[in-house]
């Protein structure tokens, strides 16, 4: 069993290193598909050693369902709430970010964001007031940082993925400046972040 774990870890290292070399997001797909392949054949001896298993399974379900419903959001929040990572294991956040950067998963997240933005417009609700939108936006941000996180070995995500609420510190981490109370996040999201996201998708 120990040899199998070493080979599996070597394959994961291959995914990370080649992702940095070629910057091909489909290597992120390989990272998540490896997990799902093991899941499909019930290879639990390896899955128990990979803390990303539950995340990949949940997001794969979301892709097949063409969206992230409230149940899946709660599952994701519970996953991150229960994730116990020691100081020596911080690199797992690089793998988490890679899975979120899988083009199929990222595309699903982007479509969900666009649908929620459309719903906000129809309901005349500001995006920063929609909890689902705020949370899914956090997921997209983490995925977009995958390459820099692994390259720089800086695994401080800077976002609390157990909630859709944005703290002042999180806003500063993302937008790079102090933001005030009340409507400041609306200005940052509407005026800065969502136009940037939409331009990336076009």
XYZ file of C-alpha atoms in Angstrom, residues 54-186:
133
model
C -14.777 15.176 -1.148
C -14.248 18.541 -2.858
C -13.673 16.957 -6.268
C -16.700 14.693 -5.870
C -18.983 17.593 -4.900
C -17.801 19.812 -7.753
C -18.048 16.953 -10.255
C -21.688 16.551 -9.207
C -22.225 20.287 -9.717
C -20.782 20.072 -13.234
C -23.127 17.188 -14.082
C -26.053 19.125 -12.580
C -25.027 22.284 -14.521
C -24.865 24.476 -11.437
C -24.278 24.844 -7.710
C -27.534 24.641 -5.769
C -27.990 25.553 -2.115
C -27.421 21.956 -0.981
C -24.057 21.775 -2.722
C -23.031 25.151 -1.331
C -23.683 23.852 2.182
C -21.662 20.727 1.382
C -18.781 22.903 0.212
C -18.964 25.084 3.310
C -18.983 21.959 5.506
C -16.027 20.551 3.584
C -13.919 23.647 4.153
C -15.132 23.911 7.746
C -13.992 20.359 8.427
C -10.696 20.625 6.548
C -7.908 20.226 9.078
C -4.590 21.191 7.534
C -1.405 21.356 9.563
C 1.328 23.874 8.838
C 3.258 21.145 6.990
C 0.201 20.326 4.850
C -0.615 23.852 3.638
C 0.309 22.852 0.079
C -3.054 21.064 -0.162
C -4.532 24.505 -0.870
C -2.591 24.495 -4.136
C -4.374 21.271 -5.096
C -7.725 22.717 -4.015
C -7.091 25.753 -6.207
C -6.107 23.499 -9.135
C -9.373 21.579 -8.860
C -11.327 24.843 -8.809
C -9.305 25.921 -11.860
C -10.277 22.814 -13.848
C -11.808 24.398 -17.009
C -14.991 22.336 -16.661
C -15.427 23.349 -13.034
C -14.357 26.954 -13.636
C -16.748 27.204 -16.596
C -19.609 25.919 -14.451
C -18.746 28.468 -11.733
C -18.567 31.301 -14.273
C -21.941 30.375 -15.771
C -23.417 30.269 -12.276
C -22.026 33.743 -11.545
C -23.508 35.122 -14.767
C -26.904 33.573 -14.007
C -26.854 35.017 -10.495
C -25.853 38.441 -11.826
C -28.774 38.246 -14.250
C -31.108 37.285 -11.402
C -29.831 40.197 -9.303
C -30.517 42.564 -12.183
C -34.037 41.204 -12.681
C -34.798 41.431 -8.956
C -33.037 44.810 -8.685
C -30.738 43.425 -5.979
C -27.108 44.510 -5.665
C -24.657 41.630 -6.269
C -22.945 42.218 -2.937
C -26.244 41.474 -1.183
C -26.613 37.992 -2.706
C -25.041 35.396 -0.393
C -24.837 32.641 -3.027
C -23.136 34.994 -5.468
C -20.667 36.191 -2.852
C -19.751 32.613 -1.949
C -19.379 31.316 -5.506
C -17.259 34.370 -6.281
C -14.882 33.288 -3.521
C -14.554 29.856 -5.136
C -13.700 31.433 -8.482
C -11.081 33.686 -6.905
C -9.302 30.748 -5.233
C -9.233 28.813 -8.514
C -7.834 31.811 -10.389
C -4.906 31.951 -7.928
C -3.847 28.317 -8.457
C -0.782 28.925 -10.614
C 0.627 31.746 -8.454
C -0.062 29.846 -5.224
C 1.915 26.800 -6.364
C 4.695 28.774 -8.063
C 5.269 31.068 -5.086
C 4.465 28.381 -2.488
C 2.177 30.894 -0.816
C -0.882 28.991 0.339
C -2.564 31.754 2.315
C -5.927 31.802 0.529
C -7.025 34.984 2.302
C -10.709 33.981 2.116
C -13.021 32.150 4.508
C -14.698 29.448 2.401
C -17.117 28.449 5.154
C -19.289 31.523 4.544
C -20.394 33.927 1.840
C -19.806 36.905 4.122
C -16.844 39.088 3.163
C -14.841 40.528 6.047
C -12.912 43.782 5.690
C -9.678 41.789 5.685
C -10.922 39.591 2.837
C -11.898 42.625 0.776
C -8.421 44.053 1.326
C -6.816 40.729 0.307
C -8.774 40.629 -2.956
C -9.031 44.297 -3.937
C -5.694 45.393 -2.521
C -6.904 48.341 -0.499
C -8.819 49.228 2.608
C -12.574 49.256 2.091
C -15.067 50.996 4.259
C -18.264 49.678 5.756
C -21.640 49.483 4.056
C -21.656 49.816 0.302
C -17.919 49.732 -0.395
C -17.962 46.081 -1.448
C -20.694 46.971 -3.951
